[in-house]
mmCIF file of C-alpha atoms in Angstrom:
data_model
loop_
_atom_site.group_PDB
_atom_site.id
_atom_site.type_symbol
_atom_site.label_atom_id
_atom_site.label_comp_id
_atom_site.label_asym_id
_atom_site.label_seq_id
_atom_site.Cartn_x
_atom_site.Cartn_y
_atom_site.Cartn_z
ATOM 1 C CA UNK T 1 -6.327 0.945 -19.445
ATOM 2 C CA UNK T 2 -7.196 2.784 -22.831
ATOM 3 C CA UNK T 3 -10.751 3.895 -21.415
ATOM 4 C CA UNK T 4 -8.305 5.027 -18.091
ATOM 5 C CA UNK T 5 -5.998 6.670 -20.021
ATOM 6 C CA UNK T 6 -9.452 8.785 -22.005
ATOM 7 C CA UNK T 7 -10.987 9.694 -19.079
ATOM 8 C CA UNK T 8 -7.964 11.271 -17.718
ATOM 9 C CA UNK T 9 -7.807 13.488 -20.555
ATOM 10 C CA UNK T 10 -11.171 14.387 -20.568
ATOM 11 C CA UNK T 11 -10.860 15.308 -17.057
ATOM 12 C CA UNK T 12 -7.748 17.061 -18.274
ATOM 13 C CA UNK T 13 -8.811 19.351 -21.038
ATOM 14 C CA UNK T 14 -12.132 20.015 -18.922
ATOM 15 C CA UNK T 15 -9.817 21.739 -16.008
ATOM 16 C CA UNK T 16 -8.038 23.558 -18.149
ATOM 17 C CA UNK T 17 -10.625 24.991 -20.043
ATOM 18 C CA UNK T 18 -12.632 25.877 -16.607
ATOM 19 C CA UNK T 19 -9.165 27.265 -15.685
ATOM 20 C CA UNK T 20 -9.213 29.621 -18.835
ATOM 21 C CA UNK T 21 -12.334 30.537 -18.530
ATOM 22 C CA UNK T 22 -11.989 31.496 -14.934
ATOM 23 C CA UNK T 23 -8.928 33.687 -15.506
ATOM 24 C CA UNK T 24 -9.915 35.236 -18.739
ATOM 25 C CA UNK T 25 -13.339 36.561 -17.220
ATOM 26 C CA UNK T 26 -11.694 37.665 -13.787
ATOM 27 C CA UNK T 27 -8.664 39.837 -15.458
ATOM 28 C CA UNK T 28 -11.874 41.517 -17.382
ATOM 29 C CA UNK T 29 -13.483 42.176 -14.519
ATOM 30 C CA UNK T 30 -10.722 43.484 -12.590
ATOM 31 C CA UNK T 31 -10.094 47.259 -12.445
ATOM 32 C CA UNK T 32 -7.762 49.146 -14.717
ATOM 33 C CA UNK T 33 -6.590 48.882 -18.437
ATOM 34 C CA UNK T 34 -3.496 47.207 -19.740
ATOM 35 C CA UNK T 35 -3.344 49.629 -22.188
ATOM 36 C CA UNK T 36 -3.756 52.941 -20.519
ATOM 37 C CA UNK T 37 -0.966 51.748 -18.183
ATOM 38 C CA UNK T 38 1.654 50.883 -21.572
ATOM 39 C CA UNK T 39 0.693 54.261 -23.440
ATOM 40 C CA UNK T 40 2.175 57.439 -22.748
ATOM 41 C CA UNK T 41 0.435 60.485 -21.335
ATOM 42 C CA UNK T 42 0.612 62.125 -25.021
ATOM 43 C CA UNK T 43 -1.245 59.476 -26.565
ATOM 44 C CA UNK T 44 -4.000 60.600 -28.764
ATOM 45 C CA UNK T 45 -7.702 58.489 -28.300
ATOM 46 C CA UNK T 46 -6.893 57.173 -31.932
ATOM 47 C CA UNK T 47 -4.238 55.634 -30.449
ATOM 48 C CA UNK T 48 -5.604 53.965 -27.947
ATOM 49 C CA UNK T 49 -8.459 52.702 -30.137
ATOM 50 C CA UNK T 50 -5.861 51.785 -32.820
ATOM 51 C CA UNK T 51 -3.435 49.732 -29.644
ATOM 52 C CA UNK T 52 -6.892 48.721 -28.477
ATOM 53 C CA UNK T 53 -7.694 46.471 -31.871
ATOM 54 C CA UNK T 54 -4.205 45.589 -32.498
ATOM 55 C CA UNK T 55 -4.716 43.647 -29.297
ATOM 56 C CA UNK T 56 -8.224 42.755 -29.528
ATOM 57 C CA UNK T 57 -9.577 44.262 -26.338
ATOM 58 C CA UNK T 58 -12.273 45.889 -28.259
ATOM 59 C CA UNK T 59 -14.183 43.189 -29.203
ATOM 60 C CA UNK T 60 -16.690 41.755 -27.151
ATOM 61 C CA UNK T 61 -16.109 39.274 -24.145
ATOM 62 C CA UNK T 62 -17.602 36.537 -26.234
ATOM 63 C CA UNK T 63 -15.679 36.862 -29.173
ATOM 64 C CA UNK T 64 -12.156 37.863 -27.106
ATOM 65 C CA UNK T 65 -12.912 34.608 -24.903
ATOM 66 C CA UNK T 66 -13.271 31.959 -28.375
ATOM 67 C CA UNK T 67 -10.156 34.455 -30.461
ATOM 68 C CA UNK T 68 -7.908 33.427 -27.669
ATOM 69 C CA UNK T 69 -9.338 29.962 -27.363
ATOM 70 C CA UNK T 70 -8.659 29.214 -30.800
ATOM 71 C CA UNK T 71 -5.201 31.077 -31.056
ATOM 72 C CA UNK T 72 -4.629 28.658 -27.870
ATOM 73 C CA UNK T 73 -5.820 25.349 -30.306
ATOM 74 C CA UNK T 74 -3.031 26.604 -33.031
ATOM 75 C CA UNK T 75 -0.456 26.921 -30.456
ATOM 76 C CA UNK T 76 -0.570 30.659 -30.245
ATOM 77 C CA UNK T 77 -0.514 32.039 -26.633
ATOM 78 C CA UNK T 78 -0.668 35.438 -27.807
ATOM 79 C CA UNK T 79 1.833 38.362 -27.321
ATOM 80 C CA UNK T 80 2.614 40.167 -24.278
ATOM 81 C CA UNK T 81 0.926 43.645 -23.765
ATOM 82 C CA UNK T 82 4.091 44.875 -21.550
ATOM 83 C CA UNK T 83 6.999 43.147 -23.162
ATOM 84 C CA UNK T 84 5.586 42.975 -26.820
ATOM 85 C CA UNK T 85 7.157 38.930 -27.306
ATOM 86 C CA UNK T 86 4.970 36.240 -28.191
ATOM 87 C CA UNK T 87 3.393 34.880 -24.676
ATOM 88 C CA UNK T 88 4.857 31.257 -26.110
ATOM 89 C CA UNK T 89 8.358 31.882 -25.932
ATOM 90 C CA UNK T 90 8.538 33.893 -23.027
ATOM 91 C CA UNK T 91 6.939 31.223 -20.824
ATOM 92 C CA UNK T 92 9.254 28.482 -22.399
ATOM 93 C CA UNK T 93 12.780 30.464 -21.657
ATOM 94 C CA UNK T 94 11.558 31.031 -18.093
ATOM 95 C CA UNK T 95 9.559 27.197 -17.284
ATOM 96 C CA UNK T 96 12.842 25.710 -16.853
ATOM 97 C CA UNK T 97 14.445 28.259 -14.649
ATOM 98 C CA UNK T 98 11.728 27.850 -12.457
ATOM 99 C CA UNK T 99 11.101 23.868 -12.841
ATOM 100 C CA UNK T 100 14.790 23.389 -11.897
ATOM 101 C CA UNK T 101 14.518 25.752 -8.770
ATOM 102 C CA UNK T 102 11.372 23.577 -8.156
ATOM 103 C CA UNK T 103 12.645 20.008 -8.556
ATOM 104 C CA UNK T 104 15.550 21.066 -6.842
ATOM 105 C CA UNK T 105 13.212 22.377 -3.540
ATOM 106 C CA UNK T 106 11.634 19.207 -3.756
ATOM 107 C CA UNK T 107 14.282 16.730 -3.746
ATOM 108 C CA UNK T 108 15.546 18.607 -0.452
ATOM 109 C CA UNK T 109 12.205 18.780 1.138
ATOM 110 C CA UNK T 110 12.139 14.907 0.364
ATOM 111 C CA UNK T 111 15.304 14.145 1.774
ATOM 112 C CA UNK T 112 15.041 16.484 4.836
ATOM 113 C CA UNK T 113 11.469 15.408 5.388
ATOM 114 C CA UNK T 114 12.272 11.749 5.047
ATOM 115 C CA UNK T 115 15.404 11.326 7.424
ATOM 116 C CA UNK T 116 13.230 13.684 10.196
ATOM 117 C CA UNK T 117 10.456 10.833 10.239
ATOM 118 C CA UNK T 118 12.809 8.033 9.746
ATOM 119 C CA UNK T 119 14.936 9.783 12.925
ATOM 120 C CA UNK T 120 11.782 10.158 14.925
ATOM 121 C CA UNK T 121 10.266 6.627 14.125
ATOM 122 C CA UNK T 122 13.604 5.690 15.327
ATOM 123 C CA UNK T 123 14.583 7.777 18.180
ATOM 124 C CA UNK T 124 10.453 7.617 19.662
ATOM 125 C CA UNK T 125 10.604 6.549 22.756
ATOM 126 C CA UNK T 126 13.590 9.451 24.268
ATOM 127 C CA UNK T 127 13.776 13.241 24.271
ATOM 128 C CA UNK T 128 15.077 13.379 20.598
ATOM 129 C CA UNK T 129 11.839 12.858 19.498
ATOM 130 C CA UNK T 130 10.265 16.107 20.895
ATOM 131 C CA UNK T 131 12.935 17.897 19.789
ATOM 132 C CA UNK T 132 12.394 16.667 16.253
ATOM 133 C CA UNK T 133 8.580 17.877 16.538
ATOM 134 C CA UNK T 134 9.689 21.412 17.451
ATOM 135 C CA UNK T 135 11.920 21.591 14.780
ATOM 136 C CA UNK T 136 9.404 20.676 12.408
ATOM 137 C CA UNK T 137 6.760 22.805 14.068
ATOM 138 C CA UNK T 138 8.958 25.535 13.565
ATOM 139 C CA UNK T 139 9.496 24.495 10.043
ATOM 140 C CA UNK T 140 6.264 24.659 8.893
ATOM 141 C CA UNK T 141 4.901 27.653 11.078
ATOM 142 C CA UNK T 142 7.550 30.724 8.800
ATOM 143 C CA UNK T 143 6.361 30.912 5.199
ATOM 144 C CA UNK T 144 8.706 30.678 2.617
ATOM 145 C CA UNK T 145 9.335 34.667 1.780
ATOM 146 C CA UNK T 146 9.912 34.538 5.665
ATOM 147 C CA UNK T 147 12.764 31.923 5.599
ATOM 148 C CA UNK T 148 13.974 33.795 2.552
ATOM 149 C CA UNK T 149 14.658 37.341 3.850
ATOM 150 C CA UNK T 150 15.914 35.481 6.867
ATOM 151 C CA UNK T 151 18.651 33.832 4.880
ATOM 152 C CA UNK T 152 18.996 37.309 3.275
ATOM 153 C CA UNK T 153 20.144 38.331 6.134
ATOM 154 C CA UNK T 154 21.694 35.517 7.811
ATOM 155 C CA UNK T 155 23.710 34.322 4.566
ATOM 156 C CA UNK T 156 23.893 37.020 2.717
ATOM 157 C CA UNK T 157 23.838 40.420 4.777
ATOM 158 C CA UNK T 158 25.454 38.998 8.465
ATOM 159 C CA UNK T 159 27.735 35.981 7.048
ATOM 160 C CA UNK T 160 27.883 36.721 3.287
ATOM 161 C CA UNK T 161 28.531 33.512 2.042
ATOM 162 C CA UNK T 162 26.328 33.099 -0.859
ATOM 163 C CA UNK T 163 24.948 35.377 -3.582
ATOM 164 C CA UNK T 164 22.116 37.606 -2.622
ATOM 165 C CA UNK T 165 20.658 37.557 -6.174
ATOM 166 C CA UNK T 166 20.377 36.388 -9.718
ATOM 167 C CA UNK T 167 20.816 33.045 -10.935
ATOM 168 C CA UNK T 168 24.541 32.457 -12.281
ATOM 169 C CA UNK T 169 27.873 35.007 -12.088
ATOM 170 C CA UNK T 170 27.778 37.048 -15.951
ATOM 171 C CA UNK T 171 30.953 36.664 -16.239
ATOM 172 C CA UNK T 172 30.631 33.161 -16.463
ATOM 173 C CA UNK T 173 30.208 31.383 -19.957
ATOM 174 C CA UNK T 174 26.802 30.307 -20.415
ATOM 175 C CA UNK T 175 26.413 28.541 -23.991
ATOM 176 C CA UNK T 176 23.708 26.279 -23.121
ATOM 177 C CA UNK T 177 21.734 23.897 -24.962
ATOM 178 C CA UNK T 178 18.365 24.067 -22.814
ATOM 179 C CA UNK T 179 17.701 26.333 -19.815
ATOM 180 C CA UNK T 180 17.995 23.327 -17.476
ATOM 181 C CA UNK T 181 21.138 24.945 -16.585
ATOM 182 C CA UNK T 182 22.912 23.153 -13.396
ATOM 183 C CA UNK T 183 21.203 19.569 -14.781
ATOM 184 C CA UNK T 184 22.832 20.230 -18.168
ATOM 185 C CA UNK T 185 26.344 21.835 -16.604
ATOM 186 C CA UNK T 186 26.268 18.186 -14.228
ATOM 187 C CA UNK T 187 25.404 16.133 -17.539
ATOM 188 C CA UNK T 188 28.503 17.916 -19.410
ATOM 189 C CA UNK T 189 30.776 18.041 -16.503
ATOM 190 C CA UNK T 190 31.549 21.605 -16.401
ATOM 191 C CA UNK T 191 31.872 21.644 -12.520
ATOM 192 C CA UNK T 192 32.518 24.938 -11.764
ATOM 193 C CA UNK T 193 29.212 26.508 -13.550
ATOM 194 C CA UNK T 194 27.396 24.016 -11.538
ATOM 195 C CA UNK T 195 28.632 25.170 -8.294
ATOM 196 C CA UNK T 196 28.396 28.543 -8.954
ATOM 197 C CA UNK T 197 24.412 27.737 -9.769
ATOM 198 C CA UNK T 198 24.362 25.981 -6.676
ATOM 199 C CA UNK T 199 25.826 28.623 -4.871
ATOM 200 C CA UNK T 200 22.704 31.317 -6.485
ATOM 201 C CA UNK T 201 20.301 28.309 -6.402
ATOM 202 C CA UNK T 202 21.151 27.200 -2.769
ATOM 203 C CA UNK T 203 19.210 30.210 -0.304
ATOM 204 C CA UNK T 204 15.650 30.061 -2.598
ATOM 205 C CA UNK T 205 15.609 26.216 -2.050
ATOM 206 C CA UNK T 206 16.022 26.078 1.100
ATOM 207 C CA UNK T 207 13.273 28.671 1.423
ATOM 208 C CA UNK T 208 11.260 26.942 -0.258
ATOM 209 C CA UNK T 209 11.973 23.414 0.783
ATOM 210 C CA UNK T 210 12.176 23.853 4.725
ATOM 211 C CA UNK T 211 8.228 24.186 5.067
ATOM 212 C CA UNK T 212 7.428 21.541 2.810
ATOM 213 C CA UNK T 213 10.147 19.229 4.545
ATOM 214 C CA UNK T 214 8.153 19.695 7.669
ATOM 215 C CA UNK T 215 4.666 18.723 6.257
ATOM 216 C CA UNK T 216 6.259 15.540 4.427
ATOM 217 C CA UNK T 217 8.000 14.528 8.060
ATOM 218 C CA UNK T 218 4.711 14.116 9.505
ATOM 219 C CA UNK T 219 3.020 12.772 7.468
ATOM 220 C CA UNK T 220 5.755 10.116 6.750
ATOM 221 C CA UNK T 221 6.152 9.734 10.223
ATOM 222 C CA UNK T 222 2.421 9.462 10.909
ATOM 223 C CA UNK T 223 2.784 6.467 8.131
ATOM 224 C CA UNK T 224 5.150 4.538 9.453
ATOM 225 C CA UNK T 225 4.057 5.044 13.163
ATOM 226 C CA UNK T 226 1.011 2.698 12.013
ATOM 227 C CA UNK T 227 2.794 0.695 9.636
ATOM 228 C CA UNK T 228 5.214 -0.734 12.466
ATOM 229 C CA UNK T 229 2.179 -1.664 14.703
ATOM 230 C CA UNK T 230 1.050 -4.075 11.754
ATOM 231 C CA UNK T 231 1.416 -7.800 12.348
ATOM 232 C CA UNK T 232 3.929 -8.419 9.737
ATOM 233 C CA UNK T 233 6.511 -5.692 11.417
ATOM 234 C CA UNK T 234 5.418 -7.935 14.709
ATOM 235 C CA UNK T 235 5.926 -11.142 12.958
ATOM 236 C CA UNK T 236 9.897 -9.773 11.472
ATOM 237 C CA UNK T 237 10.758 -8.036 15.164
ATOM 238 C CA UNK T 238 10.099 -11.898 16.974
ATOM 239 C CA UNK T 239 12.592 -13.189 14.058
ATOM 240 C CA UNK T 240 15.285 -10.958 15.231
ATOM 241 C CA UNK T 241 15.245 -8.069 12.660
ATOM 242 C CA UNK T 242 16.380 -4.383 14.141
ATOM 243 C CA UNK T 243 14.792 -1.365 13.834
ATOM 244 C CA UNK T 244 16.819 0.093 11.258
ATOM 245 C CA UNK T 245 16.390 -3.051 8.819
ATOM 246 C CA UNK T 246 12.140 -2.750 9.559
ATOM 247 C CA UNK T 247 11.979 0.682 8.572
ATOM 248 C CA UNK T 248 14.022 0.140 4.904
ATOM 249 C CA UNK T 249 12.698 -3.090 4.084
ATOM 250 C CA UNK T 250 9.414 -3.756 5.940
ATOM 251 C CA UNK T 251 7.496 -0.467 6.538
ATOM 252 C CA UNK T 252 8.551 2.518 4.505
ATOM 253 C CA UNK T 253 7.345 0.942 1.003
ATOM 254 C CA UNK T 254 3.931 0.570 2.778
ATOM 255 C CA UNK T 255 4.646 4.113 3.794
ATOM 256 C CA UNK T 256 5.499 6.040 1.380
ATOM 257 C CA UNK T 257 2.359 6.053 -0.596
ATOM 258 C CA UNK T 258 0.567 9.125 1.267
ATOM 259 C CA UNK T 259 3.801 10.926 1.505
ATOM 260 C CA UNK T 260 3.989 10.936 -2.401
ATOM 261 C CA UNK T 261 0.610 11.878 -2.792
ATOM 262 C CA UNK T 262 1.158 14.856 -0.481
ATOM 263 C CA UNK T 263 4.196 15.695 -2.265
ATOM 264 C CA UNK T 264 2.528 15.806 -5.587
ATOM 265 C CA UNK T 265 0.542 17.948 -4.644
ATOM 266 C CA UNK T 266 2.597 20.363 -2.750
ATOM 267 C CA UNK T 267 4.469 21.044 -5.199
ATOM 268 C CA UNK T 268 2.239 22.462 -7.274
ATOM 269 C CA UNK T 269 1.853 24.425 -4.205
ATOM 270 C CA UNK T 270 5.829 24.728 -4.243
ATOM 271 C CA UNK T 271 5.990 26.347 -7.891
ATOM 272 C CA UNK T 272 3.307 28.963 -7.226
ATOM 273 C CA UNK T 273 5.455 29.638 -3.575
ATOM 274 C CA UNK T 274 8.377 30.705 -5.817
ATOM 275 C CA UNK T 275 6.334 33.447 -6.845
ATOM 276 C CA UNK T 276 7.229 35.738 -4.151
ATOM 277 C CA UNK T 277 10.319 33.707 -3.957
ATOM 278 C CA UNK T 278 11.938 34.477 -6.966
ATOM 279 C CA UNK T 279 11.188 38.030 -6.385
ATOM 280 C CA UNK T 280 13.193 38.570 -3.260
ATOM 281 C CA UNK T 281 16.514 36.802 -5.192
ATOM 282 C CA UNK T 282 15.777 38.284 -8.652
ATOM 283 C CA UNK T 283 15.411 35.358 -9.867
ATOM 284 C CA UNK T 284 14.700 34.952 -13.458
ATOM 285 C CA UNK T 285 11.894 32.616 -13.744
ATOM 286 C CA UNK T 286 8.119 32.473 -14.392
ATOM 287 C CA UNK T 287 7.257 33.598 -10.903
ATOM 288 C CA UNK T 288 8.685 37.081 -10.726
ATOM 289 C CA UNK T 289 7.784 37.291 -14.499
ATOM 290 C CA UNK T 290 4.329 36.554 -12.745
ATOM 291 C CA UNK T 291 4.509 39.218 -10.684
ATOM 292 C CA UNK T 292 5.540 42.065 -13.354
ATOM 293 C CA UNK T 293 2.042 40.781 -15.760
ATOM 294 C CA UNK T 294 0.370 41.259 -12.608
ATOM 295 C CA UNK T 295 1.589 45.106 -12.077
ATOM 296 C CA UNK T 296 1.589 45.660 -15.333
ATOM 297 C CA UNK T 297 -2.472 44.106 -16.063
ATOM 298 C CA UNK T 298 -0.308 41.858 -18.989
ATOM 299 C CA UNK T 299 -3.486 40.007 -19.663
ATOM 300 C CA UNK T 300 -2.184 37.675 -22.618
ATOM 301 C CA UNK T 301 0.892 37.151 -20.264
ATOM 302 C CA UNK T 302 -1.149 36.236 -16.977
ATOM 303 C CA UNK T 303 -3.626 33.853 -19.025
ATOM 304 C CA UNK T 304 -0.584 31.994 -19.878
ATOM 305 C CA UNK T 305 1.459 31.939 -16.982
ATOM 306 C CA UNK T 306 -2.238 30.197 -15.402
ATOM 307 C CA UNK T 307 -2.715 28.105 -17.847
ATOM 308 C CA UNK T 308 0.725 26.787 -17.294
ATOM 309 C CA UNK T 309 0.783 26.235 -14.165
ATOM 310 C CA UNK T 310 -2.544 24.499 -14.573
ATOM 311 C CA UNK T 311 -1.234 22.062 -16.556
ATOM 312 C CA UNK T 312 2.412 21.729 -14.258
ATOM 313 C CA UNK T 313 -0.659 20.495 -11.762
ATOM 314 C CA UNK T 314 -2.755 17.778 -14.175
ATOM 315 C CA UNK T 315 0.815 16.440 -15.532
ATOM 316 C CA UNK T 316 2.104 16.481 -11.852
ATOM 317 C CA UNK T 317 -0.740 14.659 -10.277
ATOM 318 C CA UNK T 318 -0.769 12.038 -13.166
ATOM 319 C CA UNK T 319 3.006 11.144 -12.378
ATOM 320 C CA UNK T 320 2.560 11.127 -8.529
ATOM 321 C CA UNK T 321 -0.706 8.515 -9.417
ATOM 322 C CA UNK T 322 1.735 6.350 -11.323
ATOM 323 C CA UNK T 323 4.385 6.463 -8.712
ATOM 324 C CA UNK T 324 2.080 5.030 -6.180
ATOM 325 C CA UNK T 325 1.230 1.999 -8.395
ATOM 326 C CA UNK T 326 4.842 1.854 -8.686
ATOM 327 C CA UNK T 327 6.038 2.024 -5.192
ATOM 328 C CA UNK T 328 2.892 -0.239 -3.729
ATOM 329 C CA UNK T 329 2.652 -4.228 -5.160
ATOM 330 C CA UNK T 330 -1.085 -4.047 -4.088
ATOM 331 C CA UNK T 331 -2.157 -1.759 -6.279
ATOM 332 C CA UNK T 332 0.084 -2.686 -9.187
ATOM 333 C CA UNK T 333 -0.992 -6.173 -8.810
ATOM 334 C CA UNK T 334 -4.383 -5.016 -8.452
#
């Protein structure tokens, strides 16, 4: 376990440093100067040189790459060329606005993806079973800025029903502890923020979760289409037991295992989706603060926001292995 547990985090710090590397040396290489692009057109060269070393952009590659490596060691993400904050603190106020739009995506993607296979592992021998294949087909064929201007306009524009931006009403109090907001409103039991955040939070999930529903219905599906040819499933049909009660108890334990390794995964795949995502709703979290860096050549800003995400994916993969000792005996037994 403990020589497990190291090589993990060997593996760990080695990804993220290949990640940092990566990113540092492409934003270099990249056209066009952070600086010239914050300045204005009056600016003097000495003040360029002088915003130039405040910064550190006119040292060598070499010695900007190992600065930032061990500001990064302290704790010190730098500060942001465009917004002039510390790097650190920007990225914490917006992780949990977009962690909570991502968890949230997720746990609908899960559910949705979950009753479509359990439907058509049920329903597999008559029409319904075709028509949950096109639906899911359809599903995962329209990207997620797709599905969300066509909620725009179908929820918001045609039937406004929901809020077309933002992610709470202003004029609602908003004295919270952490920026989990609707898990900390649910926690305190002030109902009526929550719904009002579900209400903002409820078009950008869906965008985001439909697709990924459809991916984690087939391959559940695909799952338990084998597992109920297995002789045990044979063995519990002969001794009477329905359909319903094989799926639940027998099969979907079995199951589940690829599902959740596929769902780890996408949603790493899911958090750098709300990039665009965000961006349609104006939604304040890391990926439309992505998005502005970007524009705006923010290097210290961009080499965090990677960085992060990098380590959203080793932290997220590490949790999705441990859930699949958890949910399979084998393996824990093993």
């Amino acid at each position: 376990m403990i020589w497990s547990i190291l090589n993990r985090a060997t593996m760990a710090a080695i990804t993220l440093f290949g990640v940092a590397l990566v990113v540092f040396l492409l934003l270099r290489l990249a056209p066009g100067d952070p600086i010239a692009m914050m300045i204005g057109p009056s600016a003097t060269a000495e003040d360029i040189a002088r915003l130039r070393a405040s910064y550190g952009l006119d040292e060598s590659l070499f010695n900007q790459f190992w600065i930032w490596l061990g500001n990064l060691a302290q704790g010190d993400f730098g500060t942001s060329i465009s917004r002039r904050i510390g790097v650190g603190s920007l990225l914490l106020e917006r992780l949990p606005v977009t962690l909570e739009l991502a968890f949230s995506a997720l746990i609908v993607a899960l559910l949705l993806g979950g009753a479509i296979a359990i439907s058509g592992t049920l329903w597999r021998r008559n029409w319904a079973s075709g028509a949950l294949d096109g639906a899911t087909g359809l599903m995962l064929a329209i990207p997620e800025f797709v599905w969300a201007l066509g909620l725009v306009l179908l929820l918001g524009v045609t039937f406004p029903m929901l809020p077309l931006s933002g992610r709470i009403n202003p004029s609602l109090s908003t004295n919270f502890v952490s920026g989990f907001y609707l898990f900390e409103s649910i926690l305190t039991a002030r109902f009526d923020l929550a719904w009002d955040l579900i209400r903002h939070m409820a078009m950008p999930v869906l965008a985001l979760a439909l697709p990924l529903a459809a991916i984690i219905a087939r391959v559940l599906r695909e799952a338990l289409g084998e597992a109920m040819m297995q002789d045990y499933v044979t063995l519990a049909r002969v001794k009477g037991m329905n359909e319903t009660r094989l799926i639940f108890s027998e099969t979907l334990r079995n199951a589940i295992g690829p599902t959740l390794a596929l769902a780890g995964v996408q949603f790493t795949f899911l958090i750098g989706g709300t990039v665009i995502v965000e961006k349609i709703f104006a939604y304040p979290g890391l990926g439309s603060m992505a998005i502005d860096a970007v524009i705006n050549r923010d290097f210290p800003l961009i080499q965090g926001l990677v960085l992060m995400f990098g380590l959203i994916f080793i932290i997220v993969n590490l949790l999705v292995d441990a859930a699949i000792v958890a949910f399979n005996p084998r393996l824990r037994h093993g």
